[in-house]
Coordinates of C-alpha atoms (C1' of nucleotides) in Angstrom, one line a residue:
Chain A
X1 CA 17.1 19.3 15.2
X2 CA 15.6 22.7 14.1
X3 CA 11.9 23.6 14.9
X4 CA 10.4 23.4 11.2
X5 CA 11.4 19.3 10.9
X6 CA 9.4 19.2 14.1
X7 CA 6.9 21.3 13.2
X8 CA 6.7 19.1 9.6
X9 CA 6.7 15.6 11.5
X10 CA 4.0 16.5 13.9
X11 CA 1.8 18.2 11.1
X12 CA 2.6 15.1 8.9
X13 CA 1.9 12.7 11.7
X14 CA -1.6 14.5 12.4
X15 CA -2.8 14.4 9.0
X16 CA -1.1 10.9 8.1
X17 CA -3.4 9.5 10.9
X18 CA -6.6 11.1 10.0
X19 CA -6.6 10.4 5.9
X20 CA -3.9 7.6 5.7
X21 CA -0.2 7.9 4.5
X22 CA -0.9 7.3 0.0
X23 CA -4.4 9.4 0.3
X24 CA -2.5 12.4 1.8
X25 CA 0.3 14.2 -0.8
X26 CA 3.0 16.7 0.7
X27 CA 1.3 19.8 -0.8
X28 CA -1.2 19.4 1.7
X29 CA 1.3 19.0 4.7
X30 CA 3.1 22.1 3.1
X31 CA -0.4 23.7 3.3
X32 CA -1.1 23.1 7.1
X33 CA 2.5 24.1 8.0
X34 CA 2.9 27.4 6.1
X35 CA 6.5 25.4 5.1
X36 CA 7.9 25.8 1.7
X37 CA 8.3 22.8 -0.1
X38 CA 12.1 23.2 -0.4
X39 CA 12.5 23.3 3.1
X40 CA 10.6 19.6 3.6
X41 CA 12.9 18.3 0.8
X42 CA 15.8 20.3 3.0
X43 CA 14.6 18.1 5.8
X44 CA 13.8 14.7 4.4
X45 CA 15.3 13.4 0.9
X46 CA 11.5 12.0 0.1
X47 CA 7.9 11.0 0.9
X48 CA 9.1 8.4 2.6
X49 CA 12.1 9.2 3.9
X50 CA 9.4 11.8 6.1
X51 CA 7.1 8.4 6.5
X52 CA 9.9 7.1 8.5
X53 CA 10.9 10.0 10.9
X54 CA 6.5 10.2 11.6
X55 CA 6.9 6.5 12.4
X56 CA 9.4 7.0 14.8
X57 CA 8.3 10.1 16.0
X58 CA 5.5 8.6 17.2
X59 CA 6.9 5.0 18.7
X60 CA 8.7 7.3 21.0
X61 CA 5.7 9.5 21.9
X62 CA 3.4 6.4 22.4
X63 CA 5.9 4.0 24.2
X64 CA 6.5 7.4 26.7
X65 CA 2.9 7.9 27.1
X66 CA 2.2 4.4 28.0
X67 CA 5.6 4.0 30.3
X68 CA 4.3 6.6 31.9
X69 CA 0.9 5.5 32.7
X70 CA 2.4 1.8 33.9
X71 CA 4.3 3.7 36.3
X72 CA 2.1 5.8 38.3
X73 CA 1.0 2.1 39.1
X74 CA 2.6 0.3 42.0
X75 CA 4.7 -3.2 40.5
X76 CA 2.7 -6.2 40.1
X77 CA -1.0 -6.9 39.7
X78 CA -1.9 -2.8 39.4
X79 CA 0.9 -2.6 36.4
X80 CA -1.5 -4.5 34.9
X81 CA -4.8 -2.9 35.0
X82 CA -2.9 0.0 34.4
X83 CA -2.4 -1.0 30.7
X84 CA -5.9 -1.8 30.0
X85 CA -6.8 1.8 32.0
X86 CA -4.3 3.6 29.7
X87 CA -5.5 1.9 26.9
X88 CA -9.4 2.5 27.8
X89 CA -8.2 6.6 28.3
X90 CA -6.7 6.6 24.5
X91 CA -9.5 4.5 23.0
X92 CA -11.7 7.4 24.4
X93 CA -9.8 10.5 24.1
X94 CA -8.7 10.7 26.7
X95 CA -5.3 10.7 26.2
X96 CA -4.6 14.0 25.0
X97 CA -1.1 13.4 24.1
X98 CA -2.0 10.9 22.0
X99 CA -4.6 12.9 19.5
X100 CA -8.1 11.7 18.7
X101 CA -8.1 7.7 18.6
X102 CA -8.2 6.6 15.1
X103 CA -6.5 3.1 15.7
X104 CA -3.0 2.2 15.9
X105 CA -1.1 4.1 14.1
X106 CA 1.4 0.9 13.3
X107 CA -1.4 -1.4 12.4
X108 CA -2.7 1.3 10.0
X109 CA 0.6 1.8 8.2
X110 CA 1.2 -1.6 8.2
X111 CA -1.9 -2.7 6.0
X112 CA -0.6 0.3 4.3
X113 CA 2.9 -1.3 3.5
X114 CA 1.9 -4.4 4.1
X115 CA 4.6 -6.4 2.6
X116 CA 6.5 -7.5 5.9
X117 CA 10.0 -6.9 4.1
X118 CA 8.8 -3.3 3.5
X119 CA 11.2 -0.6 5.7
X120 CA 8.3 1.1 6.9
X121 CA 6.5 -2.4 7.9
X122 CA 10.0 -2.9 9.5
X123 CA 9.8 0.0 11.9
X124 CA 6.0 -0.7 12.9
X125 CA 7.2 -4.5 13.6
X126 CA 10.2 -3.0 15.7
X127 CA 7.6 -0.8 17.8
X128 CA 4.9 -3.5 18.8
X129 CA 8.4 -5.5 19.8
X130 CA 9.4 -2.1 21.5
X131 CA 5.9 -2.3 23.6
X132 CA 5.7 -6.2 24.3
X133 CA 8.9 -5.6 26.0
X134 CA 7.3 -3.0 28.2
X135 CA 4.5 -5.5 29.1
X136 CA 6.8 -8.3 29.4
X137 CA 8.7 -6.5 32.1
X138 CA 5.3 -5.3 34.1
X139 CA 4.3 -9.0 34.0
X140 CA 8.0 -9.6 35.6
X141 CA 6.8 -7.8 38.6
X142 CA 4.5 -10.6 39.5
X143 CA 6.7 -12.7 41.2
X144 CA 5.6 -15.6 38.9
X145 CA 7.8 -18.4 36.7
X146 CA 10.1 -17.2 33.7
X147 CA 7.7 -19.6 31.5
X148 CA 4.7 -18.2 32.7
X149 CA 6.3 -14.8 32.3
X150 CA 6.4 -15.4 28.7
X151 CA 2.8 -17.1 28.1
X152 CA 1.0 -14.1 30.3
X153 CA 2.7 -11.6 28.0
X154 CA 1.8 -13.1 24.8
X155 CA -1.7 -13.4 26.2
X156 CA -1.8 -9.3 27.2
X157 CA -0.4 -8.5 23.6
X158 CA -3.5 -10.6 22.3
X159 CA -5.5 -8.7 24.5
X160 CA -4.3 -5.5 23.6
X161 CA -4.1 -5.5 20.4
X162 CA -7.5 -7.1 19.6
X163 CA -9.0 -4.3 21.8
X164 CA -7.6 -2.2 19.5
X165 CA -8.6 -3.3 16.1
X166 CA -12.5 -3.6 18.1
X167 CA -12.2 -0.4 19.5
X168 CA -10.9 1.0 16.0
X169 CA -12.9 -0.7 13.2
X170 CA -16.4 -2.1 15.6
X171 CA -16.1 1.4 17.5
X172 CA -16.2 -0.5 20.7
X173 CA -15.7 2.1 23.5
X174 CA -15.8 -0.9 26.0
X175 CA -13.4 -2.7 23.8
X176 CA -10.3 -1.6 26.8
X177 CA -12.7 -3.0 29.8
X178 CA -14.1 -6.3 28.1
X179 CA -10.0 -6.7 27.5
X180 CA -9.1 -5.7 30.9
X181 CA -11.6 -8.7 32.4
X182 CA -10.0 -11.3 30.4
X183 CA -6.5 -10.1 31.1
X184 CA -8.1 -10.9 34.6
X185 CA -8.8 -14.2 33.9
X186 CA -5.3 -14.6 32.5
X187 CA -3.8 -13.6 35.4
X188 CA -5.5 -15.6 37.6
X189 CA -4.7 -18.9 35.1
X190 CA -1.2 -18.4 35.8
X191 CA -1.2 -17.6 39.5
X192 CA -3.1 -20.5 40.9
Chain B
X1 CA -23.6 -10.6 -13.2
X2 CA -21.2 -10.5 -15.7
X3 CA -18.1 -12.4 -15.6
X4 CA -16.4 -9.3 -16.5
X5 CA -17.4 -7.6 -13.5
X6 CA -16.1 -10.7 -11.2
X7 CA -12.6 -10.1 -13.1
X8 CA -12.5 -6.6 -12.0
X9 CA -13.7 -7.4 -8.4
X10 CA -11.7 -10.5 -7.5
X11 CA -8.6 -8.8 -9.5
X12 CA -9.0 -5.3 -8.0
X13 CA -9.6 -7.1 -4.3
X14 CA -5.8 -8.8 -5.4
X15 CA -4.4 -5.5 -5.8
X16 CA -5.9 -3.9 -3.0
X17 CA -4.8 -6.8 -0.5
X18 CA -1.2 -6.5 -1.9
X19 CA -0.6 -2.6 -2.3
X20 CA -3.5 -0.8 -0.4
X21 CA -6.4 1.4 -1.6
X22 CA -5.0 4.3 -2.0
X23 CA -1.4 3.0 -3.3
X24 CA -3.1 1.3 -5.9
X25 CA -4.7 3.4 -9.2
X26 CA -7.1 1.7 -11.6
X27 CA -5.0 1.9 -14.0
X28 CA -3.0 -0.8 -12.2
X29 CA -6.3 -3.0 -12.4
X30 CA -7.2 -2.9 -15.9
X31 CA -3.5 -3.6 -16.8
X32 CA -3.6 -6.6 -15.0
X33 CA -7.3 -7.7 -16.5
X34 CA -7.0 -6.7 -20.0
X35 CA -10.0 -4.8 -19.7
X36 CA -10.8 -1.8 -21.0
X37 CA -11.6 1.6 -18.9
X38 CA -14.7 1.8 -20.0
X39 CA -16.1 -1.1 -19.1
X40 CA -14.7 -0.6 -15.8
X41 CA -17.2 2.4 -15.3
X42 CA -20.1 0.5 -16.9
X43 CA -19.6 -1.7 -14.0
X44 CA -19.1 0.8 -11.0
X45 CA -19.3 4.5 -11.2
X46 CA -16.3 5.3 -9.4
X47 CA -13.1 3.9 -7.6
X48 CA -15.2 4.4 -4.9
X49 CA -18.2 1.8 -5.7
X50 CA -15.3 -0.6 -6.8
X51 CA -13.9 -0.8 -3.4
X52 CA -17.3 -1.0 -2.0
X53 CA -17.8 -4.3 -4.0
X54 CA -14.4 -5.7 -3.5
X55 CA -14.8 -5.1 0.6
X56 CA -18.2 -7.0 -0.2
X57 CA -16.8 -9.9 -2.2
X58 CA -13.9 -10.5 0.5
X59 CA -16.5 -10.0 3.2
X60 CA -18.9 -13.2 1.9
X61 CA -15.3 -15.1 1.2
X62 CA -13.9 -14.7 4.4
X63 CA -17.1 -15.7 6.3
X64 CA -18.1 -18.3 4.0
X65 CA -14.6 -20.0 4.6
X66 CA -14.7 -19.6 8.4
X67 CA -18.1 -21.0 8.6
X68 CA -16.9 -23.8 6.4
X69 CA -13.7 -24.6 9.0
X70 CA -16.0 -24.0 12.0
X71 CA -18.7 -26.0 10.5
X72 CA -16.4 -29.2 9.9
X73 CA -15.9 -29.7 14.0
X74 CA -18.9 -31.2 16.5
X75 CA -20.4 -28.6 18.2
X76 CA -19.3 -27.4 21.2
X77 CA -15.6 -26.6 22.4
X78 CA -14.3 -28.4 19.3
X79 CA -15.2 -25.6 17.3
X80 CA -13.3 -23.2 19.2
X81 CA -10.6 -24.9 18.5
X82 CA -11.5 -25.0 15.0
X83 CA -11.6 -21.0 14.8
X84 CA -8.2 -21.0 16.2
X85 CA -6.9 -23.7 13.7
X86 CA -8.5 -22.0 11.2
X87 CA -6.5 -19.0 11.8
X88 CA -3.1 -20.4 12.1
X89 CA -4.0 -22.2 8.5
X90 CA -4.9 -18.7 7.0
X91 CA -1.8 -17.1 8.7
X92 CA 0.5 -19.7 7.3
X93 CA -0.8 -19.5 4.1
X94 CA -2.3 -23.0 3.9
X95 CA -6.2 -21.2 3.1
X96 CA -5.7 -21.0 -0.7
X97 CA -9.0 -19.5 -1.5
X98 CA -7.9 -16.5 0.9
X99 CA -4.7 -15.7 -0.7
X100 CA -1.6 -15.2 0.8
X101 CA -1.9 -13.5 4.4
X102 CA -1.0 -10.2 4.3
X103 CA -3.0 -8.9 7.6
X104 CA -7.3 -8.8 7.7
X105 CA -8.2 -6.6 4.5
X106 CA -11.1 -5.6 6.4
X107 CA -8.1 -4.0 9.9
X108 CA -6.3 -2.9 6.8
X109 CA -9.2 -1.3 4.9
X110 CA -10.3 0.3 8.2
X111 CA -6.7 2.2 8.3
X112 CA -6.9 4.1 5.0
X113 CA -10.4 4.7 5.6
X114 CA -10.5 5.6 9.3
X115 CA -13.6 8.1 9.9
X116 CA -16.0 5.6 11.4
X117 CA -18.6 7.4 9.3
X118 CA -17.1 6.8 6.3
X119 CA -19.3 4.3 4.2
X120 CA -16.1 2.0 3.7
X121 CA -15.5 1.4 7.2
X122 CA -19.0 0.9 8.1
X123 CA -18.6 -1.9 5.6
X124 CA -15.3 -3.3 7.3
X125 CA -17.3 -2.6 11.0
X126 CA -20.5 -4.9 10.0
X127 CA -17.8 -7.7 8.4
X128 CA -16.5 -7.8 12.2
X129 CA -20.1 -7.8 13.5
X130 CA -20.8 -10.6 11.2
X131 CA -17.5 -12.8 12.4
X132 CA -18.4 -11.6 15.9
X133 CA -22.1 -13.1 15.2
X134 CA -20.9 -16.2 14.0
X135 CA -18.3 -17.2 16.8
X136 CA -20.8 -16.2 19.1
X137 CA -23.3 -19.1 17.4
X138 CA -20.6 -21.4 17.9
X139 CA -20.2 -20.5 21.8
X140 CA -23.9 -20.9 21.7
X141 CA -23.1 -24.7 21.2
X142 CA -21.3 -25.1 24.6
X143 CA -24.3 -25.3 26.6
X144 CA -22.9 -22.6 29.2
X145 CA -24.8 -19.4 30.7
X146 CA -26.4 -16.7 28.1
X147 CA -24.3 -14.3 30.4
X148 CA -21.1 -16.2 29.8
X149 CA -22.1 -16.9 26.1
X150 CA -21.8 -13.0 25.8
X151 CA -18.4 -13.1 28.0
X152 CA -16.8 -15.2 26.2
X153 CA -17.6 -14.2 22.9
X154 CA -16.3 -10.7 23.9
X155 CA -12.8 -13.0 24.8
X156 CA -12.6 -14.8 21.8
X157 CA -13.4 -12.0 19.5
X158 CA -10.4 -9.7 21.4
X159 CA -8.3 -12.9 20.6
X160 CA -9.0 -13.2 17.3
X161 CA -8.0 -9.9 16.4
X162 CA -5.2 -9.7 18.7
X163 CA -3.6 -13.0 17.0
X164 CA -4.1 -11.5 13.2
X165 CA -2.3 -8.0 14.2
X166 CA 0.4 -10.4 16.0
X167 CA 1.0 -12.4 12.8
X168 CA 0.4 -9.6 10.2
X169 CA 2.5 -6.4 11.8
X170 CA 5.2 -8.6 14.0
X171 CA 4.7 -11.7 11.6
X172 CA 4.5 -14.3 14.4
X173 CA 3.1 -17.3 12.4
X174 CA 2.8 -19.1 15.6
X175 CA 0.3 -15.9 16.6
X176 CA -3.3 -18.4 16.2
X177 CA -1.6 -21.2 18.6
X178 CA -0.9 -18.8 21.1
X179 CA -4.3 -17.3 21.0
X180 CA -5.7 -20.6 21.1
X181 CA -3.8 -21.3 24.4
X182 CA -5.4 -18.4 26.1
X183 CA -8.7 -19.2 24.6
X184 CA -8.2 -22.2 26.8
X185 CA -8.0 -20.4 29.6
X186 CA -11.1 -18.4 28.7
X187 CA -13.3 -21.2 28.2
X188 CA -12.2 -23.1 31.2
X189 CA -13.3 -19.9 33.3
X190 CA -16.5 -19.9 32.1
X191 CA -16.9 -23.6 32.6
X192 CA -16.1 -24.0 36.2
Chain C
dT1 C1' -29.9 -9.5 -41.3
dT2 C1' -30.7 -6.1 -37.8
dG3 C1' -30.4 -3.8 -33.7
dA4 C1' -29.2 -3.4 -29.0
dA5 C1' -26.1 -4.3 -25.4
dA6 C1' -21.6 -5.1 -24.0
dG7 C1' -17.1 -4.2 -24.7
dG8 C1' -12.7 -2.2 -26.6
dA9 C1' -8.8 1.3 -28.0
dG10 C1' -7.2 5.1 -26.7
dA11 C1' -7.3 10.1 -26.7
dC12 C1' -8.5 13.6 -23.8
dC13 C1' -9.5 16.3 -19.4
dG14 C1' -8.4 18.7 -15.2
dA15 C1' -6.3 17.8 -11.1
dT16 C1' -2.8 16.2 -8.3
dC17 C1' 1.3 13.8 -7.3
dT18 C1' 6.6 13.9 -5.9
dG19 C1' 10.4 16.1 -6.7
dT20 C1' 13.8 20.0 -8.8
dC21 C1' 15.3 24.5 -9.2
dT22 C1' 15.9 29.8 -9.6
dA23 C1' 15.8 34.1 -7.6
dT24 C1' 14.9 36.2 -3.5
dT25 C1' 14.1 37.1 1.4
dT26 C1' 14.9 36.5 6.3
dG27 C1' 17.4 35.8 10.5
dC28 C1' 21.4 35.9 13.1
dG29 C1' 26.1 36.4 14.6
dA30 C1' 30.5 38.6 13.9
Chain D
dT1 C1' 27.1 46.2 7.5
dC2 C1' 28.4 41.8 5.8
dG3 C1' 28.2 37.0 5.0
dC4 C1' 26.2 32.7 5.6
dA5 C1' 22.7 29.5 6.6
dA6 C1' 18.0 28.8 6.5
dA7 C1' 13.9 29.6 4.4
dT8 C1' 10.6 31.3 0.9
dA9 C1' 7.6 31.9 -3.4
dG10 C1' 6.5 29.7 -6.9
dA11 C1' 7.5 28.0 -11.5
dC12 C1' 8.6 23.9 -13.6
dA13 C1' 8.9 18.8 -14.9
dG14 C1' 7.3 14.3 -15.9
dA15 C1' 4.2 11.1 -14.3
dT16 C1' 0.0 9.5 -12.7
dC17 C1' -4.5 10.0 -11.0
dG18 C1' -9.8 9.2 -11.6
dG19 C1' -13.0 10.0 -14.8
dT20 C1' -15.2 11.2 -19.8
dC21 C1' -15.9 10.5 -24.4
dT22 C1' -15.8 9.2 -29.5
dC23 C1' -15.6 5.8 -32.7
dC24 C1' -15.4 1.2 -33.5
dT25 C1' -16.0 -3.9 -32.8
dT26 C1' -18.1 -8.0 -31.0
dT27 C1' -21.8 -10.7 -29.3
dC28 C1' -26.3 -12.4 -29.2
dA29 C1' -31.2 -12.7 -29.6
dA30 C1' -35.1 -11.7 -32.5

DNA sequence: TTGAAAGGAGACCGATCTGTCTATTTGCGA
DNA sequence: TCGCAAATAGACAGATCGGTCTCCTTTCAA
């Protein structure tokens, strides 16, 4: 893996996510970067063969961010606040890893590409599985029933991702808390 | 209003929903319409106004069609339900005057246009602010706490959105039944 | 019939797009 | 120093973009 891809996917990924993936051409990533345009077409066979490696670039950086942040939490009920925590850092930058919020990156790519058979759409599909999973196995530290296991975790993705799309499009800066105090509510359903 | 203008709107808002903003030239639109370039920019004086009046058009669809569904239960919790049946009829493609679901324009919109200050996602922002306004009437109807009105409208709007990203990006057409599950929860909370 | 508004065909413009390619330079290890 | 891999500058290609404009046609009301 040689430093310029890196260099390209990062640039591409920073500039994809501020002006969306059709409004921004290559020159301008070839601009930022200093890279000559042989070299990205050394790297990546097309537009979106590049698309794809930014997509994946960043499941990997935001599912290791948010791994991350569930585990400085102890198991159980603190695993729990400690998504809606992470996610209230990010939708205030305050997640530096992450960049400057500016939505999901998935959701945006996917109303990009939306047709669901779309590789691209693929990938985003495969990441919000890739991060369901993660919750699903926080909520497995609660010590409650395999079925309610599986209706808690549907209920945080909700959660989560509708704090997203209000944090995103409403600018809701609360959007994380208001999310974390019905995740409460959830949890308490399922306990009892 | 001319009925040529409607064409371009209603065809352009088509387009959009299928291929995105940006993906999507105007070339594309008057190929599909039959109409002639021209008269395209004696309607709107640039791609930009057109977008502005397709995000418009969709906006008074959308909430006129919700309001219809809502407005077709009693008052009171059966109209919760109704917002939640609603969805699952738009996600599985049984709200013909929608089209077929391909995520909330309005999320999607947001993506390719995501500076907040940007006079297209303002547009998207105040759609939400308008769904958000409505559900919240409907709330009103439940004869519970103001306090709780605003609670629970805050858990019904993260839900909402939660359950359209769910069906659009991981295309779970069972998203709107889940939602609707926790939004039992929700409204049994504030009830007690 | 006339004139104005609406609309059409399509050429044109400058800009930008994605991708290809030649000639050259740079960096590095043997 | 040499040879090879990586990278560069930048020209080129065909296509498309959003928008402008001329000349012409159609529609409709007075």
């Amino acid at each position: 893996m040689s430093e310029k891809r890196q260099v390209l996917i990062e640039t591409a990924f920073k500039l994809f996510y501020q002006k969306g993936v059709h409004a921004l051409g290559i020159n301008e990533i070839l601009a930022e970067t200093g890279i000559a345009k042989k070299t990205l077409y050394n790297h990546f066979a097309s537009k979106n063969e590049l698309i794809s490696a930014v997509v994946a670039y960043r499941d990997k950086c935001f599912c290791d961010w948010l791994e991350g942040e569930l585990n400085k939490a102890a198991p159980g009920i603190a695993r729990i606040n400690a998504l809606f925590d992470a996610l209230d850092d990010w939708f205030n930058d305050r997640a530096e890893v992450l960049l400057p919020f500016r939505g999901c990156f998935f959701i945006n790519v996917s109303g990009e590409f939306s047709d669901p058979a779309d590789p691209v759409h693929q990938q985003c599909m495969k990441h919000k599985d890739n991060i369901a999973a993660l919750i699903k196995k926080q909520v497995g530290t609660l010590g409650i029933d395999v079925d309610q296991v599986e209706r808690l975790t549907d209920s945080l993705c909700l959660l989560k991702e509708g704090a997203i799309v209000l944090a995103h499009v409403q600018g809701d800066k609360r959007a994380a808390l208001k999310a974390k105090k019905s995740a409460e509510v959830m949890v308490r359903s399922v306990r009892k």
